[in-house]
mmCIF file with all atom_site columns, C-alpha atoms in Angstrom:
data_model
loop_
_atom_site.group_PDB
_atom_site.id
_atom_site.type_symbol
_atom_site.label_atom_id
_atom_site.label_alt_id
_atom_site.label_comp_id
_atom_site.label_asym_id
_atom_site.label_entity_id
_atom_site.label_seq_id
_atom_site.pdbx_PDB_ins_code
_atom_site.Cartn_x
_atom_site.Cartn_y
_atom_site.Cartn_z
_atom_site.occupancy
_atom_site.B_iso_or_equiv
_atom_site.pdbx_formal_charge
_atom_site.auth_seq_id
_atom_site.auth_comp_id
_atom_site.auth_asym_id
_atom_site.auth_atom_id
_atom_site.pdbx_PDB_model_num
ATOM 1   C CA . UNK A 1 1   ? 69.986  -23.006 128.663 1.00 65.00 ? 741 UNK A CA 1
ATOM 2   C CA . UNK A 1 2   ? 71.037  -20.677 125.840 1.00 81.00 ? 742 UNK A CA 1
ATOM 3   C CA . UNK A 1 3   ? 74.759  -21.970 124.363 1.00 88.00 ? 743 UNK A CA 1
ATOM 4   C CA . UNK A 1 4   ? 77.582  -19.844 123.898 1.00 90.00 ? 744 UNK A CA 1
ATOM 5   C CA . UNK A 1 5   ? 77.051  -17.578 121.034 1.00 91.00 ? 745 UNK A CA 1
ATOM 6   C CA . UNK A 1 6   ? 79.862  -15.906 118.513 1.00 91.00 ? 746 UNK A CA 1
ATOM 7   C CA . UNK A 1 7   ? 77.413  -13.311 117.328 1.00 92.00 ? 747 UNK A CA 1
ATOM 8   C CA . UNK A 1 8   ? 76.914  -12.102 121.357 1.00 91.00 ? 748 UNK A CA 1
ATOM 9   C CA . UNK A 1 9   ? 80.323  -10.249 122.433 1.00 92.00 ? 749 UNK A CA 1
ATOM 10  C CA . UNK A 1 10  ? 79.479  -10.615 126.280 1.00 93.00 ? 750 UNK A CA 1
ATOM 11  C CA . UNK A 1 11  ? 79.470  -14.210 125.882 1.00 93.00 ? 751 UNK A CA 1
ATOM 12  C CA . UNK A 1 12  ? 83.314  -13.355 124.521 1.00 95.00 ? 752 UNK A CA 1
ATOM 13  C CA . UNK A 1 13  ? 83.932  -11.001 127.557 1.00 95.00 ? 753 UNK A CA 1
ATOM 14  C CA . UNK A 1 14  ? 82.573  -13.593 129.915 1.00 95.00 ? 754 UNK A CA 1
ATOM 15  C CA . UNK A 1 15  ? 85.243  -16.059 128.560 1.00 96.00 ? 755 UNK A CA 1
ATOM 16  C CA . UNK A 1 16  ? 87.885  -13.551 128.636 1.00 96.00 ? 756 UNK A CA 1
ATOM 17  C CA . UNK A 1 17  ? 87.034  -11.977 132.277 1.00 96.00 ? 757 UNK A CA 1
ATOM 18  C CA . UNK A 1 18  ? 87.486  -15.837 133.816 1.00 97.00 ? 758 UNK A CA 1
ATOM 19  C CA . UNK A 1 19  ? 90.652  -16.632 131.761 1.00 97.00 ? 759 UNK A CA 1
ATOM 20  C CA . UNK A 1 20  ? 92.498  -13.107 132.900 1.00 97.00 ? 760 UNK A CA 1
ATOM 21  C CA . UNK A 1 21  ? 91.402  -13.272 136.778 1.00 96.00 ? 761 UNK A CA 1
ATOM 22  C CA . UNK A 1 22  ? 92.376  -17.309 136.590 1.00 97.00 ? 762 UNK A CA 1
ATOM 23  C CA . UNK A 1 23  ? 95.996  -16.728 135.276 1.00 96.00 ? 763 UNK A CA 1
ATOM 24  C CA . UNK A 1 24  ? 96.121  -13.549 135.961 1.00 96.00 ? 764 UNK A CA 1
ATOM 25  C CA . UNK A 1 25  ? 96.836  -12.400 132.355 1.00 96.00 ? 765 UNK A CA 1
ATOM 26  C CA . UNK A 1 26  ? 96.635  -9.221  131.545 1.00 96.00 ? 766 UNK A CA 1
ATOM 27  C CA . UNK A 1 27  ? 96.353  -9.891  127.600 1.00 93.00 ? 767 UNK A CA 1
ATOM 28  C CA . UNK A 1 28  ? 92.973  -10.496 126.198 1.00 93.00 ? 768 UNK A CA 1
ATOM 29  C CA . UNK A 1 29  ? 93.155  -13.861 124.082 1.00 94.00 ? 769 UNK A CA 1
ATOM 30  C CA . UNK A 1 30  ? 92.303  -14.964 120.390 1.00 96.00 ? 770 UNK A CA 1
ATOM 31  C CA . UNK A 1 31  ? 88.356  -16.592 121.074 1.00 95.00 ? 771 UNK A CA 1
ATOM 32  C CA . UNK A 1 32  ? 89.877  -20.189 119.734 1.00 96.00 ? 772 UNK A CA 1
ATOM 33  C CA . UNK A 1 33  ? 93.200  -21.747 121.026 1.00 96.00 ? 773 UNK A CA 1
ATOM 34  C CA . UNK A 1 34  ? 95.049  -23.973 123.449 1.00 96.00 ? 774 UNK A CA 1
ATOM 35  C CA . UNK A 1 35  ? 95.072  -21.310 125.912 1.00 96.00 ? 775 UNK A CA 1
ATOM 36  C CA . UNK A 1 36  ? 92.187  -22.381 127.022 1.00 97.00 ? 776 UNK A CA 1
ATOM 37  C CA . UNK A 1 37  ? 93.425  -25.480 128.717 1.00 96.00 ? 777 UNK A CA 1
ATOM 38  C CA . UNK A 1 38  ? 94.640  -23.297 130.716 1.00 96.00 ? 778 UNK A CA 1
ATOM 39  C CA . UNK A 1 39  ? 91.803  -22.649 133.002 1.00 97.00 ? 779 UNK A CA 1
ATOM 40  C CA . UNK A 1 40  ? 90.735  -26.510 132.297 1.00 97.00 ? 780 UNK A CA 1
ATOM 41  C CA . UNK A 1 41  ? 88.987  -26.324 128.583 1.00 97.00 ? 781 UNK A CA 1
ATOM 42  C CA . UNK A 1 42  ? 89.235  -29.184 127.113 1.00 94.00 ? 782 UNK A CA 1
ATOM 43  C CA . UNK A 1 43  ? 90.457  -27.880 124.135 1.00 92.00 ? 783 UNK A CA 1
ATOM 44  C CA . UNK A 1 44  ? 90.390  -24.833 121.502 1.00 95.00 ? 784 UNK A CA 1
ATOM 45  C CA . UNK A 1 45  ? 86.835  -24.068 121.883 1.00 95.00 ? 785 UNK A CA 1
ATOM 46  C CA . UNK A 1 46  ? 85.385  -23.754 125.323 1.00 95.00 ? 786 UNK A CA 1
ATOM 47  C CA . UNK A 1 47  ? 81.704  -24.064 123.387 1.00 94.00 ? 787 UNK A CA 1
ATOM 48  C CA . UNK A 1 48  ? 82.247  -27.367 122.881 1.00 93.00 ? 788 UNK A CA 1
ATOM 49  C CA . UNK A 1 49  ? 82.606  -28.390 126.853 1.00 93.00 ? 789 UNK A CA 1
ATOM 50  C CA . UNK A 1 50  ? 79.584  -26.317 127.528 1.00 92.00 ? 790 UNK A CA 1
ATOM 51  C CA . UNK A 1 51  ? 77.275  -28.075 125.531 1.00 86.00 ? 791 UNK A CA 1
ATOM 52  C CA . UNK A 1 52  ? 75.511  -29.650 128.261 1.00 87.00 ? 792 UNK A CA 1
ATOM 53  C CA . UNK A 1 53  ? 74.574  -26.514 130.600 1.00 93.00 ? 793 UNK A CA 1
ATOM 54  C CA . UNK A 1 54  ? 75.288  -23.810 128.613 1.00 91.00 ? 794 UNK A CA 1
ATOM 55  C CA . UNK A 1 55  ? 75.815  -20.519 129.556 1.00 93.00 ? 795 UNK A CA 1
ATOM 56  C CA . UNK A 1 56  ? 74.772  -21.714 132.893 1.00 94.00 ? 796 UNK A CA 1
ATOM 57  C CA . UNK A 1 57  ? 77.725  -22.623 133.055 1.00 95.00 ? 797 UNK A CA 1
ATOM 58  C CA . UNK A 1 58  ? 80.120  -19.824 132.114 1.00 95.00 ? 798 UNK A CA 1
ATOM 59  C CA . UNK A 1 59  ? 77.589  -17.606 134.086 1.00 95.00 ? 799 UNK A CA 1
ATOM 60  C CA . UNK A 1 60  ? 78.523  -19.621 137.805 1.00 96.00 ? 800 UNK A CA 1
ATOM 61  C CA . UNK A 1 61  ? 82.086  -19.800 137.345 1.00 97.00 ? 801 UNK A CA 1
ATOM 62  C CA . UNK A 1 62  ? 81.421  -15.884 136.525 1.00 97.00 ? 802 UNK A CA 1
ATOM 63  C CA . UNK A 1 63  ? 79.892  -15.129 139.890 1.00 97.00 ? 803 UNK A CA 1
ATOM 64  C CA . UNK A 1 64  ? 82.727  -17.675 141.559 1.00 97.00 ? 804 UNK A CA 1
ATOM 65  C CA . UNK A 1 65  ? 85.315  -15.220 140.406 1.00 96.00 ? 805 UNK A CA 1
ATOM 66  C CA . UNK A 1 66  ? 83.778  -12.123 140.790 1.00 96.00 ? 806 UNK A CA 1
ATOM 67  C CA . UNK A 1 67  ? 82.244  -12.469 143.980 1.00 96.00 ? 807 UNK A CA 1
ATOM 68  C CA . UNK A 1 68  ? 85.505  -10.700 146.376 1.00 96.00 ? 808 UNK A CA 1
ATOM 69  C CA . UNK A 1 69  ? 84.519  -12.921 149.424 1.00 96.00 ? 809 UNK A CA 1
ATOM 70  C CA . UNK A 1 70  ? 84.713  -16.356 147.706 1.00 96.00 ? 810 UNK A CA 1
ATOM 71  C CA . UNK A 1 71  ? 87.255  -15.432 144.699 1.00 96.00 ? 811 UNK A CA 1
ATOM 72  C CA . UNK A 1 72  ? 90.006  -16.493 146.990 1.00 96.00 ? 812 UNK A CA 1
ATOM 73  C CA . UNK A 1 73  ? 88.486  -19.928 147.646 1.00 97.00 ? 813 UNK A CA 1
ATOM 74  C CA . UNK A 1 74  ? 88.433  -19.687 143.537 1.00 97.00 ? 814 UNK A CA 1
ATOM 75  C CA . UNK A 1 75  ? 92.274  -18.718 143.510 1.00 97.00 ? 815 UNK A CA 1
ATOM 76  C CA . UNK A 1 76  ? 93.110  -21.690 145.661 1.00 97.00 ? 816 UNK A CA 1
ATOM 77  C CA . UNK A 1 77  ? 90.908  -24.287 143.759 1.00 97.00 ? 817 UNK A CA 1
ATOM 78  C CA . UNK A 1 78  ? 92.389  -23.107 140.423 1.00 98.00 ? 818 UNK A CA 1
ATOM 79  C CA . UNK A 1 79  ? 96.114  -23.212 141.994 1.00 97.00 ? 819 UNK A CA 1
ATOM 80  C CA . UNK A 1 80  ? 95.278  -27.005 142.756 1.00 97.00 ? 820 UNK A CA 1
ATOM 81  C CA . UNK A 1 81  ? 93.712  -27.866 139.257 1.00 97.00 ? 821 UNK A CA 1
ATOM 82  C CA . UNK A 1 82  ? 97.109  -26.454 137.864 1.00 97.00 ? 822 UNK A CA 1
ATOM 83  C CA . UNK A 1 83  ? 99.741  -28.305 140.369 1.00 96.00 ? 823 UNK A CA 1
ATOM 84  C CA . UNK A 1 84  ? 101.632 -30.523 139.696 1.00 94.00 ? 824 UNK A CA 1
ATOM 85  C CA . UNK A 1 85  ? 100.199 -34.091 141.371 1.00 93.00 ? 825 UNK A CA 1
ATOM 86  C CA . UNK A 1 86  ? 96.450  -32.790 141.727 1.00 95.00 ? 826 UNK A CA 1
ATOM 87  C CA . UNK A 1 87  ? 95.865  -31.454 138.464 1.00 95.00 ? 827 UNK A CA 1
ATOM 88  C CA . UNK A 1 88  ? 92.265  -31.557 136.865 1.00 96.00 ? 828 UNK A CA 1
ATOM 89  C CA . UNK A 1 89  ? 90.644  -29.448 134.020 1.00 96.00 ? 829 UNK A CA 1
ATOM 90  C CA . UNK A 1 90  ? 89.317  -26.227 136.868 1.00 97.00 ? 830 UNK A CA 1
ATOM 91  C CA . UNK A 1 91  ? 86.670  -25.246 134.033 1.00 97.00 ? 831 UNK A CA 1
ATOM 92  C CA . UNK A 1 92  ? 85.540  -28.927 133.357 1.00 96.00 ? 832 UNK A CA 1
ATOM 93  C CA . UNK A 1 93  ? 84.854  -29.879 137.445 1.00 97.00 ? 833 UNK A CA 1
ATOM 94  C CA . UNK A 1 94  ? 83.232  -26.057 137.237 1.00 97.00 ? 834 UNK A CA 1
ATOM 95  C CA . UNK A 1 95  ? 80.655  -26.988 134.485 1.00 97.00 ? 835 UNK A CA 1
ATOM 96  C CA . UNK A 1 96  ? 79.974  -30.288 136.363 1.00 97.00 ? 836 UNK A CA 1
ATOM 97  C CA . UNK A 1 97  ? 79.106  -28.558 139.059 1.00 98.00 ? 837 UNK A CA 1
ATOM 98  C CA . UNK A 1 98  ? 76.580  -26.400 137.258 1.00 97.00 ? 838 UNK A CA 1
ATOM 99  C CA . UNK A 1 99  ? 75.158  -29.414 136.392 1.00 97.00 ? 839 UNK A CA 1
ATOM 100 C CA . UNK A 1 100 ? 74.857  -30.744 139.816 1.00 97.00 ? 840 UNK A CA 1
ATOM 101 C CA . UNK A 1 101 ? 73.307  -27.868 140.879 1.00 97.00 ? 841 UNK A CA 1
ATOM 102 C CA . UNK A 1 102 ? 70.998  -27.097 138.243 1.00 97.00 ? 842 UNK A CA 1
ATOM 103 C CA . UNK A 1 103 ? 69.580  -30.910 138.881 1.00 97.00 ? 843 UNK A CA 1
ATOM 104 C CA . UNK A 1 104 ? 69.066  -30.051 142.555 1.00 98.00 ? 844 UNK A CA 1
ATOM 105 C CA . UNK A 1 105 ? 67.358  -26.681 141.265 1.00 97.00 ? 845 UNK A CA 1
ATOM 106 C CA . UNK A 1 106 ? 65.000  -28.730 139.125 1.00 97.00 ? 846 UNK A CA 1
ATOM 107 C CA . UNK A 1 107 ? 64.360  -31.749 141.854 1.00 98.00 ? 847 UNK A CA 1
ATOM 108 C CA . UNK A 1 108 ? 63.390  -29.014 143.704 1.00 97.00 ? 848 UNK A CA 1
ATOM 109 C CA . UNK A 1 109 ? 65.874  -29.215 146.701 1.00 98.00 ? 849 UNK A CA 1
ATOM 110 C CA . UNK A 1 110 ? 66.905  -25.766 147.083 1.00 97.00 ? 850 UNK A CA 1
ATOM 111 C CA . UNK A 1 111 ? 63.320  -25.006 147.816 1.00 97.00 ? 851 UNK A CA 1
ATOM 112 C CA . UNK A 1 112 ? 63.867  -23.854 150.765 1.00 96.00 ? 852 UNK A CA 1
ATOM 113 C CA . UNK A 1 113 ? 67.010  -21.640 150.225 1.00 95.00 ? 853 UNK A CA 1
ATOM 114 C CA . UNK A 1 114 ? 65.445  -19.975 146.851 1.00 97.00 ? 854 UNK A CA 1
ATOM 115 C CA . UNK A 1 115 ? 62.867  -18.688 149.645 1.00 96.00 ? 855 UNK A CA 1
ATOM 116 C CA . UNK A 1 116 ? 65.189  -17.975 152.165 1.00 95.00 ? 856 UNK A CA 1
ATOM 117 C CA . UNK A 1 117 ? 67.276  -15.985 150.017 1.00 93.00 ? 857 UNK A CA 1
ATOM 118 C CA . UNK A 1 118 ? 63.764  -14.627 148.075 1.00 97.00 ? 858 UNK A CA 1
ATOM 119 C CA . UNK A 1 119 ? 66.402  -15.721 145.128 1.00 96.00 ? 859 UNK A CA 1
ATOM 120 C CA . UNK A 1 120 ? 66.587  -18.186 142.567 1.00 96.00 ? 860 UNK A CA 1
ATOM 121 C CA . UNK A 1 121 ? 69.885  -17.321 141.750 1.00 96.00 ? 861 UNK A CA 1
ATOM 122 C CA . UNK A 1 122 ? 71.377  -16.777 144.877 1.00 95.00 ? 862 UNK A CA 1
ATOM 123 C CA . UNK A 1 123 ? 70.438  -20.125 146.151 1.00 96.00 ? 863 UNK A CA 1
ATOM 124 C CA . UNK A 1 124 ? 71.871  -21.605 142.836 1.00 97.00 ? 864 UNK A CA 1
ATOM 125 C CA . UNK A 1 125 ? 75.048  -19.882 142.861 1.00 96.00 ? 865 UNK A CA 1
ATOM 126 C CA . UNK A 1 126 ? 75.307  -20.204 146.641 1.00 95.00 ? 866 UNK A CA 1
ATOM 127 C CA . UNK A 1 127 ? 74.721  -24.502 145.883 1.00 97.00 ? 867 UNK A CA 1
ATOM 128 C CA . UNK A 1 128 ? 77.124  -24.356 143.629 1.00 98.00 ? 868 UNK A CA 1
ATOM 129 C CA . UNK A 1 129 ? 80.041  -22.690 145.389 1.00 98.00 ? 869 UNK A CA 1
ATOM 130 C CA . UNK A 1 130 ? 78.971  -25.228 148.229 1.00 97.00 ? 870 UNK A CA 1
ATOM 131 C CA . UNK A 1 131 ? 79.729  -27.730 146.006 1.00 98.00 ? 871 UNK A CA 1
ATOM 132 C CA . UNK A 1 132 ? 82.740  -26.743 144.721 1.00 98.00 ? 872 UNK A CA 1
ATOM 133 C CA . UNK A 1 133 ? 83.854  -26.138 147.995 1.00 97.00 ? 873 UNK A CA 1
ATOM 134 C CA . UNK A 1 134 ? 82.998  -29.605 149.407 1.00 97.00 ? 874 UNK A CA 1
ATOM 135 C CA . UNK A 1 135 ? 84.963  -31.181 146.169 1.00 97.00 ? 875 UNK A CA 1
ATOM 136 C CA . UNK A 1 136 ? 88.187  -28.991 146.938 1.00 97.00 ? 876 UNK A CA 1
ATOM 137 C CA . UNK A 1 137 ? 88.411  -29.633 150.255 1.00 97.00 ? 877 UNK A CA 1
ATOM 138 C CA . UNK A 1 138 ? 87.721  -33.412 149.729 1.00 97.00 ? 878 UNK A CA 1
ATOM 139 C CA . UNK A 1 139 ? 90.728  -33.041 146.601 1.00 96.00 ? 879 UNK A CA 1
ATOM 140 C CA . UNK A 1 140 ? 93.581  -31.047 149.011 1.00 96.00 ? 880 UNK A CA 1
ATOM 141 C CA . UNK A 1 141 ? 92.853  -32.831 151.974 1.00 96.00 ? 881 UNK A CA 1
ATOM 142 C CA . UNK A 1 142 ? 92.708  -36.662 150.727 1.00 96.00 ? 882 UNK A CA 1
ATOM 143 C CA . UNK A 1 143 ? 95.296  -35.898 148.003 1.00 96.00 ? 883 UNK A CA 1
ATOM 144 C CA . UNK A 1 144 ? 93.084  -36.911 145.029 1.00 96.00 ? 884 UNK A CA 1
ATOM 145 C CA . UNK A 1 145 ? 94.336  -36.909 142.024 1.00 94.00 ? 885 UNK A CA 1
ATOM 146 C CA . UNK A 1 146 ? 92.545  -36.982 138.670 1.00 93.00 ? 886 UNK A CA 1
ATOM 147 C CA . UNK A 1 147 ? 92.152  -40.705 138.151 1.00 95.00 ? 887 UNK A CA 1
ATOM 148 C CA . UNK A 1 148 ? 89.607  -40.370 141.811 1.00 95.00 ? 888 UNK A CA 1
ATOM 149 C CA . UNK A 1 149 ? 88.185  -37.024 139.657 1.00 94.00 ? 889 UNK A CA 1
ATOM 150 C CA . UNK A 1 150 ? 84.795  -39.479 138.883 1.00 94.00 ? 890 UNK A CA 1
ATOM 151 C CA . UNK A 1 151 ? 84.398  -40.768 142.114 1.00 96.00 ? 891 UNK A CA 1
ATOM 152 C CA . UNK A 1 152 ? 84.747  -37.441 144.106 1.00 97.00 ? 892 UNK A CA 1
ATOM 153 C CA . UNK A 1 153 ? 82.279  -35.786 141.818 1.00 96.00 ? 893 UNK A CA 1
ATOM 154 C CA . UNK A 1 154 ? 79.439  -38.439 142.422 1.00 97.00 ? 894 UNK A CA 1
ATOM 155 C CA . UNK A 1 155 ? 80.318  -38.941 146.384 1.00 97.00 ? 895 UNK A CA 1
ATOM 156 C CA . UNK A 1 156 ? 80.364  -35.118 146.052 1.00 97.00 ? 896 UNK A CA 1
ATOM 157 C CA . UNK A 1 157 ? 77.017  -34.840 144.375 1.00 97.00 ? 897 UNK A CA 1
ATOM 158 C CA . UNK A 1 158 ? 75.165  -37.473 146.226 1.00 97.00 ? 898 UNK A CA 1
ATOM 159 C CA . UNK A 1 159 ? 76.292  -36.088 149.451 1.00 97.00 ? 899 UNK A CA 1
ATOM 160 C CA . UNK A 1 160 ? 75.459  -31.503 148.591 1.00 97.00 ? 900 UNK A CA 1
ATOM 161 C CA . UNK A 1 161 ? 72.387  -33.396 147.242 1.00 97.00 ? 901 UNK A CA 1
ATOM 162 C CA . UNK A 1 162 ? 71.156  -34.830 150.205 1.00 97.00 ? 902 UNK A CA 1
ATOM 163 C CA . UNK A 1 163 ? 73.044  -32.085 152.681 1.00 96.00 ? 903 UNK A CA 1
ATOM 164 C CA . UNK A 1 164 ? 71.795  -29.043 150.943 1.00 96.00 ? 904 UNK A CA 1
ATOM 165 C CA . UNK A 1 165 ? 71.601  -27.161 154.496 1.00 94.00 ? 905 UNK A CA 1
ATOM 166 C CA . UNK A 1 166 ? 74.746  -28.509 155.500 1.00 94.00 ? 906 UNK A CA 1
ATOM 167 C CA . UNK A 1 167 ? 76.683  -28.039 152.203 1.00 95.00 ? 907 UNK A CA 1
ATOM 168 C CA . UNK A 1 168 ? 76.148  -24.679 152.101 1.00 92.00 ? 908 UNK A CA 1
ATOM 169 C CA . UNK A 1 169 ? 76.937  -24.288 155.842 1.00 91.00 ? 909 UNK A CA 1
ATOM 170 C CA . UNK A 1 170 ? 80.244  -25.589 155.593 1.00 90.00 ? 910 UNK A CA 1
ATOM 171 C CA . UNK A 1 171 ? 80.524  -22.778 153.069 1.00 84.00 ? 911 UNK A CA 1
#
């Protein structure tokens, strides 16, 4: 997956577009800072967290914002990430995710969904929404906090994983 890029300005919008509908800031911000942690970074330089996926990763979160029927399912998992007992880093769960679901893409289990949807990156984006969704509900309802952040992610992963159909159901 191709890594976030200086010398590419739309990787720069990309960053900017999640941070402003996130907080809801209407200022654009400096490309290095703590403002980041914000919207979960884990610190000046979002490049640095998405090492391991990527673009991949910026590009999902993209489409979770962006999309107008799921960006309030978005809204709600960023208000949670931010609160004050169930706080995690929103951006970090998001680029696990990515990961999740770009294993499942490669292990070939949304197979059946890239053909139903006659899209690879429906199905992906779709999967990964679906997961995202099953770890927020999973984080309100049981009160998680981040110390359980590890242990939701793998129950999380092992059960979209094996539950493709019905992950993206409960969608």
């Amino acid at each position: 997956s191709q890594q976030l890029n200086d010398e590419n300005p739309l990787h720069f919008k990309v960053l900017l577009t999640l941070f402003k509908l996130l907080t809801g800031s209407k200022i654009d911000c400096p490309r290095f800072g703590s403002h980041w942690e914000q919207v979960g970074f884990q610190g000046n330089d979002p490049a640095t967290d998405l090492r391991g996926v990527g673009c991949l990763g910026l590009i999902n979160a993209l489409y979770f914002v962006m999309t107008p029927e799921i960006f309030p399912l978005a809204k709600d998992i960023y208000l949670i990430s931010i609160s004050e007992n169930q706080n995690f880093p929103f951006m970090v769960l998001s680029i696990n995710v990515t990961r999740i679901a770009l294993h499942a893409l490669r292990d070939g289990l949304l197979n059946r969904h890239i053909i139903q949807e006659n899209s690879v990156w429906s199905a992906l984006n779709f999967f990964y929404v679906a997961v995202m969704f099953h770890v927020f509900k999973i984080w309100k309802h049981e009160y998680k906090t981040i110390k359980d952040s590890g242990y939701v992610l793998k129950d999380s992963e092992k059960f979209c994983r094996k539950n493709v159909k019905v992950a993206i159901k409960n969608l």
